[in-house]
Short mmCIF file of C-alpha atoms and ligand atoms in Angstrom, two decimals:
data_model
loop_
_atom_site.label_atom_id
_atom_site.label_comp_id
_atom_site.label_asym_id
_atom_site.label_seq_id
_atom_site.Cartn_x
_atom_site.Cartn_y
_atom_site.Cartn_z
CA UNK G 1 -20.00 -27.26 -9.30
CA UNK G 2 -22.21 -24.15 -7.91
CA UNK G 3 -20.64 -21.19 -6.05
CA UNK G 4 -22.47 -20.66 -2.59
CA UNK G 5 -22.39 -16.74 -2.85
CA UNK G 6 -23.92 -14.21 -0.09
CA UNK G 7 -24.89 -10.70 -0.92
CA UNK G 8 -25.13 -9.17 2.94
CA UNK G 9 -26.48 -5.64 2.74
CA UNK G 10 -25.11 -3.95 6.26
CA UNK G 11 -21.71 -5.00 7.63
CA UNK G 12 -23.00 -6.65 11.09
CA UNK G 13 -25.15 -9.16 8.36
CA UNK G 14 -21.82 -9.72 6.59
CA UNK G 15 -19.81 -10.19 9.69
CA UNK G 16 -22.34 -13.05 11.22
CA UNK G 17 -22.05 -14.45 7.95
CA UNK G 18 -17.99 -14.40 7.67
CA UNK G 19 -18.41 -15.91 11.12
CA UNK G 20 -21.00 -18.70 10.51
CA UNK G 21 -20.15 -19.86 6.92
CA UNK G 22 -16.26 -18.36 6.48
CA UNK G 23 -17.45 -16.60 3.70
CA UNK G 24 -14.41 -15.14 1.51
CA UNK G 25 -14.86 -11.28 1.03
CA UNK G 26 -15.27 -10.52 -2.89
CA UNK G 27 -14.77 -6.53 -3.51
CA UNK G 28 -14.11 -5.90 -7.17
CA UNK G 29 -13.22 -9.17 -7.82
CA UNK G 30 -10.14 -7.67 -9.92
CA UNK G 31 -8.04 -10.41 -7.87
CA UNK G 32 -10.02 -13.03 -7.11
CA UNK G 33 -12.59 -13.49 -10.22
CA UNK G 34 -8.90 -13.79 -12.15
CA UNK G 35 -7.65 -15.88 -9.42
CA UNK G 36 -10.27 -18.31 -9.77
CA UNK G 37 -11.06 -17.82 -13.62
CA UNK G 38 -11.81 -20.58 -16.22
CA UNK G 39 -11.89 -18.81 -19.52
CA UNK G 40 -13.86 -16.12 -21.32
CA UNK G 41 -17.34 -15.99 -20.84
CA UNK G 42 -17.47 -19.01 -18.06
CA UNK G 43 -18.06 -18.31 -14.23
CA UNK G 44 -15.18 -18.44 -12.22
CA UNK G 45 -15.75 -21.52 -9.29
CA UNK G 46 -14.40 -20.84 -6.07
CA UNK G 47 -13.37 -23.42 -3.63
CA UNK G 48 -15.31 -21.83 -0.97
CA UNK G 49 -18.11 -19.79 -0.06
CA UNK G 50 -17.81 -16.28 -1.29
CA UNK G 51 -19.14 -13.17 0.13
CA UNK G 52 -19.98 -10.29 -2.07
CA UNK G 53 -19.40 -6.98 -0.16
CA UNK G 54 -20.22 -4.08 -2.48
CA UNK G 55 -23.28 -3.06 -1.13
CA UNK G 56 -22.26 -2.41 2.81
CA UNK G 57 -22.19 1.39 2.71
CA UNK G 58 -20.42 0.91 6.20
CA UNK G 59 -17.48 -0.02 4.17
CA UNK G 60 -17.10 3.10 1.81
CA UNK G 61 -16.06 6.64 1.51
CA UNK G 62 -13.17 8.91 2.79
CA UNK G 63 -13.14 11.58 5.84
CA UNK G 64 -9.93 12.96 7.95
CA UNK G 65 -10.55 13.15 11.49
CA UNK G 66 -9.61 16.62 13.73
CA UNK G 67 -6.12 15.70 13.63
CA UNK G 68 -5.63 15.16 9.96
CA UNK G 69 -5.81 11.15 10.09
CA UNK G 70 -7.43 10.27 6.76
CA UNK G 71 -9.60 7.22 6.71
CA UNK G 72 -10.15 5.60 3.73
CA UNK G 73 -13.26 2.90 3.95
CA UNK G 74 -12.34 -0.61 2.66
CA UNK G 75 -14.37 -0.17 -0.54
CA UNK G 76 -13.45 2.87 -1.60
CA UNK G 77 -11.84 2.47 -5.40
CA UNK G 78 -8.67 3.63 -6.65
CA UNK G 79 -10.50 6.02 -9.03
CA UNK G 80 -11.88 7.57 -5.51
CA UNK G 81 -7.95 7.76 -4.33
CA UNK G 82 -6.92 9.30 -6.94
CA UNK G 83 -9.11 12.29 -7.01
CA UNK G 84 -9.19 13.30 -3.48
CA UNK G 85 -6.86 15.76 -2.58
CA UNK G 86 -7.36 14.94 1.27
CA UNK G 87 -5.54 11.50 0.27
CA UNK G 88 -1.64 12.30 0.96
CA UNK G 89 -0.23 12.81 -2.39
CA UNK G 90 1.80 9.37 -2.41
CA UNK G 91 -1.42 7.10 -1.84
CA UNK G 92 -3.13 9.34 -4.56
CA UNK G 93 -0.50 9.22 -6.86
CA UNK G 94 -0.29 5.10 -6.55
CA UNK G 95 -3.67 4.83 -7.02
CA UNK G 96 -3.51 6.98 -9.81
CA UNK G 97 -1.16 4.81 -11.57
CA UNK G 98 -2.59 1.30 -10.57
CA UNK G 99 -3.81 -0.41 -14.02
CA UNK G 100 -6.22 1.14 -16.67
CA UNK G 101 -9.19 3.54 -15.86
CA UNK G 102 -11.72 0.11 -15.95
CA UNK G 103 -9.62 -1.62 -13.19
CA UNK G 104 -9.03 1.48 -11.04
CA UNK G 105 -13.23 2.31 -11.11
CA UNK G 106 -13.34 -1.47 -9.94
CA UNK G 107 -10.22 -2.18 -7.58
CA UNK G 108 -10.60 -1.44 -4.18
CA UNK G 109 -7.62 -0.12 -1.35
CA UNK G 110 -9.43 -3.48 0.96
CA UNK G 111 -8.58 -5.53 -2.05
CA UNK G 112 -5.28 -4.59 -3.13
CA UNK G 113 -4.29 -5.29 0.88
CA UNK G 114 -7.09 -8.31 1.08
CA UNK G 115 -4.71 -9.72 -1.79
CA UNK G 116 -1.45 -8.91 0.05
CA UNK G 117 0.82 -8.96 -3.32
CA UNK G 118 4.21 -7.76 -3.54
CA UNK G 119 3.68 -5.99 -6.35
CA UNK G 120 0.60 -4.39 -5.12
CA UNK G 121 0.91 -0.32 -5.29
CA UNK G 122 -1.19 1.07 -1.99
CA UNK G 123 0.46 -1.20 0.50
CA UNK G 124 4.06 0.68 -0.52
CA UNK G 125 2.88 4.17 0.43
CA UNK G 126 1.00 3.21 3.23
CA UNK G 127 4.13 1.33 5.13
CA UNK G 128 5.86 4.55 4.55
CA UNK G 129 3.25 6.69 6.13
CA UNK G 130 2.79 4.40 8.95
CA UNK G 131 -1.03 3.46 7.68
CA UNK G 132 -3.33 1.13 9.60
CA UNK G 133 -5.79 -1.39 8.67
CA UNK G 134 -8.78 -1.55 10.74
CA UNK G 135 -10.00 -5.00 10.82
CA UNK G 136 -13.50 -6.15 12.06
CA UNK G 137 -15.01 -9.49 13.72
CA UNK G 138 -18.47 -9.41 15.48
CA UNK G 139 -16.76 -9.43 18.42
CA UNK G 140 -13.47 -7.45 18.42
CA UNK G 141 -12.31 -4.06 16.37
CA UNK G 142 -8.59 -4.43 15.90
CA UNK G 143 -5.92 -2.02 14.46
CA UNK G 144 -2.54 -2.71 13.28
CA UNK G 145 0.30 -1.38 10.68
CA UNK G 146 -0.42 -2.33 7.22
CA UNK G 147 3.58 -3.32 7.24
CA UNK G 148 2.70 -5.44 10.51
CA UNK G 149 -0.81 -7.31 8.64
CA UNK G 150 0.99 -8.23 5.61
CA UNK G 151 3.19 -11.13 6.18
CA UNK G 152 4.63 -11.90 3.11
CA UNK G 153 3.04 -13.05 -1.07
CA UNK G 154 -0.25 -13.48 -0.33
CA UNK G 155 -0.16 -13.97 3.56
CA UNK G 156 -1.38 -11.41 5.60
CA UNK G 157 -3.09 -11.85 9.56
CA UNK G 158 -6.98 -11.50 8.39
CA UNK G 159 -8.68 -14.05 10.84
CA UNK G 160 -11.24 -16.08 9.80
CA UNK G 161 -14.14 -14.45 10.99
CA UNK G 162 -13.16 -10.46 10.45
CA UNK G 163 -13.33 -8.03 7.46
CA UNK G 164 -11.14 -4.77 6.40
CA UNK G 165 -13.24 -2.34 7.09
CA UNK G 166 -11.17 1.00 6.51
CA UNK G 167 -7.13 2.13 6.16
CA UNK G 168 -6.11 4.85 8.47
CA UNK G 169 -3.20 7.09 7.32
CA UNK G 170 -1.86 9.51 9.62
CA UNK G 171 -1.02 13.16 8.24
CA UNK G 172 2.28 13.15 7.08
CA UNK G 173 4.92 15.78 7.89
CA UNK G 174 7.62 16.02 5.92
CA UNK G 175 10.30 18.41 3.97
CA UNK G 176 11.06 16.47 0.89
CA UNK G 177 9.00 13.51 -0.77
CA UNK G 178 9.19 11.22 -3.34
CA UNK G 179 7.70 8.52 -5.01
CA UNK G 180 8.55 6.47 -8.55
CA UNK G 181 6.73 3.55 -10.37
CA UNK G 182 8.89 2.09 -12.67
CA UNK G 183 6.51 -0.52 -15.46
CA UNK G 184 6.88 -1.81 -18.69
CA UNK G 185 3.79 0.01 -20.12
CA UNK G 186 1.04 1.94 -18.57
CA UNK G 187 -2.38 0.29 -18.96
CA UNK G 188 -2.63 -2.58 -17.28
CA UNK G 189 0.85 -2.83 -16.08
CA UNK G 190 1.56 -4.26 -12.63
CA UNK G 191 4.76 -2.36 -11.08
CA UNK G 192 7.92 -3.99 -11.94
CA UNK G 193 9.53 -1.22 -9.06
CA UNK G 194 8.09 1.42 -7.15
CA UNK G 195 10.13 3.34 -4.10
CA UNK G 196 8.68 6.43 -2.20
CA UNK G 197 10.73 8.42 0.41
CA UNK G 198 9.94 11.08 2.59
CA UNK G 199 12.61 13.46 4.53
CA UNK G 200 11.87 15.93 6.98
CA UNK G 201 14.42 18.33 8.25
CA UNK G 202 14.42 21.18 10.93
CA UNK G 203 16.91 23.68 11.86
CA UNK G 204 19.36 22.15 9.42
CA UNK G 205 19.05 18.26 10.88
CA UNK G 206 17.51 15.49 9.25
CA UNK G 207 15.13 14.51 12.14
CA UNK G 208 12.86 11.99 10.37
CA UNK G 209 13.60 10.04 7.03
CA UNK G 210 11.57 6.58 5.96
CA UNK G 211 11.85 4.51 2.63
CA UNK G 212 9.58 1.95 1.23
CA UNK G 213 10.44 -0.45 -1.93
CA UNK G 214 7.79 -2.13 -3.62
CA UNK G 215 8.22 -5.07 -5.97
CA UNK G 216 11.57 -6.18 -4.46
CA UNK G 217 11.18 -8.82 -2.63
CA UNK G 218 8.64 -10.82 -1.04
CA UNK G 219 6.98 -8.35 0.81
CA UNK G 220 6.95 -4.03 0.68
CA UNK G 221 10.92 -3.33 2.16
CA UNK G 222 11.28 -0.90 5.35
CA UNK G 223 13.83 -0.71 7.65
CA UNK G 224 13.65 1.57 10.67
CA UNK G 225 17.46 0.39 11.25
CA UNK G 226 18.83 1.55 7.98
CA UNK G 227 16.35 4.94 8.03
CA UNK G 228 18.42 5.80 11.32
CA UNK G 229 21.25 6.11 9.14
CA UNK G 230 20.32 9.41 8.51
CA UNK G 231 18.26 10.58 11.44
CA UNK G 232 20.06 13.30 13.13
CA UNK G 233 22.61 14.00 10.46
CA UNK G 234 23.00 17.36 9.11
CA UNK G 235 21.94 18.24 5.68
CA UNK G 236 24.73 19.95 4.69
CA UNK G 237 26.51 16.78 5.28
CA UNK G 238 24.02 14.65 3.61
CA UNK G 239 26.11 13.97 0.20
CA UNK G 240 28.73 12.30 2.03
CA UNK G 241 26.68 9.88 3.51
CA UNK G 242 24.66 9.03 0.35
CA UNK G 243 26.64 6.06 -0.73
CA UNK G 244 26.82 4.36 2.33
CA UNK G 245 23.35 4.56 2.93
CA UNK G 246 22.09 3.43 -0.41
CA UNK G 247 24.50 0.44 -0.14
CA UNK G 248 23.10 -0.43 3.08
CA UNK G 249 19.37 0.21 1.13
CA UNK G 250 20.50 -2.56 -0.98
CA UNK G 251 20.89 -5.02 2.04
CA UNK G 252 17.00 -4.08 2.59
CA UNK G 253 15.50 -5.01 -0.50
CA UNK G 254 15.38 -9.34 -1.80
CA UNK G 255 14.57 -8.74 -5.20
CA UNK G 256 13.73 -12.51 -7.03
CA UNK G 257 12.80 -11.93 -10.24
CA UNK G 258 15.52 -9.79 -12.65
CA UNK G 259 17.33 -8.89 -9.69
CA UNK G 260 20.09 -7.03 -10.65
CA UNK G 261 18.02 -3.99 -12.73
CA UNK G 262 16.04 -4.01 -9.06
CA UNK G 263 18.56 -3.57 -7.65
CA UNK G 264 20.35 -1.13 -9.44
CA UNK G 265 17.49 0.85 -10.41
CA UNK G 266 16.35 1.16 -6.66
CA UNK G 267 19.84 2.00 -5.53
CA UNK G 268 19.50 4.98 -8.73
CA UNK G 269 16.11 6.56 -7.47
CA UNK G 270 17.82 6.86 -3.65
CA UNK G 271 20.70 8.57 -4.92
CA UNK G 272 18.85 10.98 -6.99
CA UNK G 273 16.53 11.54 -4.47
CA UNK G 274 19.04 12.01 -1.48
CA UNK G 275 21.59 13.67 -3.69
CA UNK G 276 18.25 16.61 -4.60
CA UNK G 277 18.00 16.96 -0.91
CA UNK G 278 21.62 17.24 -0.37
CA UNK G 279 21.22 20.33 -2.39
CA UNK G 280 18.30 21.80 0.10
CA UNK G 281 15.82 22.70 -2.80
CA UNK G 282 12.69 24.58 -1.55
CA UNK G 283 10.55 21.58 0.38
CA UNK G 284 8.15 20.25 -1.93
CA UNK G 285 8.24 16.60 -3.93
CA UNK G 286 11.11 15.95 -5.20
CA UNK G 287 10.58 14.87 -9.12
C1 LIG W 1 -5.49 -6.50 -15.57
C2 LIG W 1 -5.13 -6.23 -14.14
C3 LIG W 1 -4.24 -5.22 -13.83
C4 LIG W 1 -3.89 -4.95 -12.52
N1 LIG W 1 -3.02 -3.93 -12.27
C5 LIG W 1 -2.71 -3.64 -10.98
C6 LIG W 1 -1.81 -2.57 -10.70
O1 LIG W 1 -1.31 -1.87 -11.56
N2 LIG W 1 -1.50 -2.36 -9.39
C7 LIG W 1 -2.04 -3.11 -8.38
O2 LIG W 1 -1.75 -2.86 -7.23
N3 LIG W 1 -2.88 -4.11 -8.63
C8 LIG W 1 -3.24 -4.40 -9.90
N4 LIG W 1 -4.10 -5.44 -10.16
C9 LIG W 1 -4.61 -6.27 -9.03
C10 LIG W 1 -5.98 -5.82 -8.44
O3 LIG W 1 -6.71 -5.03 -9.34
C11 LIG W 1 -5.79 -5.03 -7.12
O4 LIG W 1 -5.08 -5.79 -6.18
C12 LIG W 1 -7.11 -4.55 -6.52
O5 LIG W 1 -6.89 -3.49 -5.61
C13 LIG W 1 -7.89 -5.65 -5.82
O6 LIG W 1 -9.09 -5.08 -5.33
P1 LIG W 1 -10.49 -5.80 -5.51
O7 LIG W 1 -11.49 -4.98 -4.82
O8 LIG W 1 -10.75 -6.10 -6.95
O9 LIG W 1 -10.19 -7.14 -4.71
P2 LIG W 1 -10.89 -8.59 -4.75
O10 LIG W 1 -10.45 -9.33 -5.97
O11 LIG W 1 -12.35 -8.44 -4.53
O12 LIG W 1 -10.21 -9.21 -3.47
C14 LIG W 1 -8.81 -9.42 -3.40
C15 LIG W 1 -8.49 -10.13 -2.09
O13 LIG W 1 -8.75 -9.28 -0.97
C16 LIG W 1 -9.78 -9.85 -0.14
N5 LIG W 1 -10.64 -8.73 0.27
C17 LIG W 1 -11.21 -7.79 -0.53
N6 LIG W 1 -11.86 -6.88 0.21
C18 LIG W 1 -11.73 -7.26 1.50
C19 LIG W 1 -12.19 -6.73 2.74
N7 LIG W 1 -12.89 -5.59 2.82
N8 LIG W 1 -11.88 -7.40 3.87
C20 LIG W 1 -11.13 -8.54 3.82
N9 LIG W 1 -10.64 -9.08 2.69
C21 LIG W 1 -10.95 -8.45 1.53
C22 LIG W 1 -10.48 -10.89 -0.99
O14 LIG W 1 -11.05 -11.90 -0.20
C23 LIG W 1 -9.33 -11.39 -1.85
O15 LIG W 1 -8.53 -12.30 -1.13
C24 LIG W 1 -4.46 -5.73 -11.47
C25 LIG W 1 -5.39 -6.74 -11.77
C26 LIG W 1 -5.72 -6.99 -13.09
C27 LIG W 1 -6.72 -8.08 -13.37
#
């Protein structure tokens, strides 16, 4: 069997191609040259025509626009993430803690969506910030919410003939944040559980609050209905509230695999991170 493999070197050359051939994107390859692998040493063979993007410059680095959207090109790696401070801390700090030091110089933020896992780490702080994937055909530019593109496992709404070409994260305002990835080990380990939270409070009222799970349940868990819970409450009142929210938390999440410590370990992070807030610590993250 021989792999029919394309190497376009500008973005409008590898959209033609995606369009003509249906071409599958291949960024690091940290998913799909495992996906597709056949032992040590042999050359994965792919079912279909593969596309190898690394060279479209279109495709890579980080800016923030005038109001403080940060937009993070398809390619850029999670080493790149990681040490850019104009990256809101929660998409930094996921990056930072995605696999060893090889995989994050290799494994790209268009990948880790591309690949759509559960257990992937950006996609969790990006639903929380609201992030958007910018997708790209030869004839259309489209935009929607990372939480709307991914479907569910390994589904996601990538037509045919388009590539990711960036992530757009709106600047995030909040009082309190947090994030936690819980693993077995550090190298190398995918997340068993991550959760990040954000809280923002003015004159005493909660008037935002959002929660993303990760790794419980078939795709990242948000739920606008359950964050209203606690939009418009007062702080002061916040403890009183804390159990009936994190109950209703638990109603969000569809953990399969080891279910219970999901869901009791999830249910443990809210607490301790609405129960800091309840105390109304100076705003920062909340560790
Ligand atoms: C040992 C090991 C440890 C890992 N640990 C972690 C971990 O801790 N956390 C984690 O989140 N992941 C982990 N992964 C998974 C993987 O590294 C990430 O998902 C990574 O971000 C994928 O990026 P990539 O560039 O290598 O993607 P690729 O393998 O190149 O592509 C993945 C998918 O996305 C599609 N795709 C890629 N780029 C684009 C694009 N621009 N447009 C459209 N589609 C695209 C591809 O067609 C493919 O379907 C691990 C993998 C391995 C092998």
């Amino acid at each position: 069997m021989v792999n029919t493999c394309y190497i376009p070197k500008t973005l409008e050359e590898a959209l033609k191609i995606r369009k003509e051939t249906g071409a599958v994107p291949l960024a690091g390859g940290t998913d799909l040259m495992v996906a597709y692998k056949r032992g040590v040493g042999i050359t994965p063979v792919f079912p279909f025509p593969v596309m190898i993007i690394t060279q479209l410059d279109e495709l890579k680095g980080i800016k923030v626009e005038e109001d403080g959207t940060v937009v993070i090109g398809a390619l850029t790696t999670s080493v790149e993430i990681a040490k850019d401070e104009r990256v809101p801390y929660f998409v930094r700090l996921a990056a930072s803690k995605m696999g060893a030091v090889s995989l994050r110089n290799t494994a790209t933020i268009g990948g880790n969506i591309g690949n759509s896992s559960p257990k992937g780490d950006l996609p969790q702080p990006l639903i929380l910030l609201d992030a958007t994937v910018v997708l790209q055909s030869l004839d259309n530019t489209r935009e929607m919410k990372v939480d709307d593109f991914i479907i569910k496992a390994k589904k996601n709404q990538l037509a045919e003939d388009e590539i990711i070409v960036a992530v757009r994260i709106p600047k995030p305002d909040y009082t309190y944040g947090y994030y936690r990835k819980i693993g077995t080990r550090r190298a190398n380990a995918i997340s068993k559980l991550t959760l990040s939270s954000i809280m923002k409070v003015e004159n005493g009222v909660i008037t935002d609050f959002r929660a993303s799970s990760g790794a419980a349940g078939p795709k990242v868990a948000r739920s606008r209905e359950v964050e209203k819970m606690l939009i418009g409450k007062p702080i002061f009142e916040l403890s009183s509230f804390i159990e009936e929210f994190v109950e209703a938390w638990d109603g969000v999440i569809s953990p399969h695999a080891m279910p219970e410590f999901r869901r009791a370990t999830t249910k443990n992070m809210l607490r301790h991170f609405l129960s800091v807030c309840a105390d109304q610590p100076e705003p920062g993250i909340i560790e």
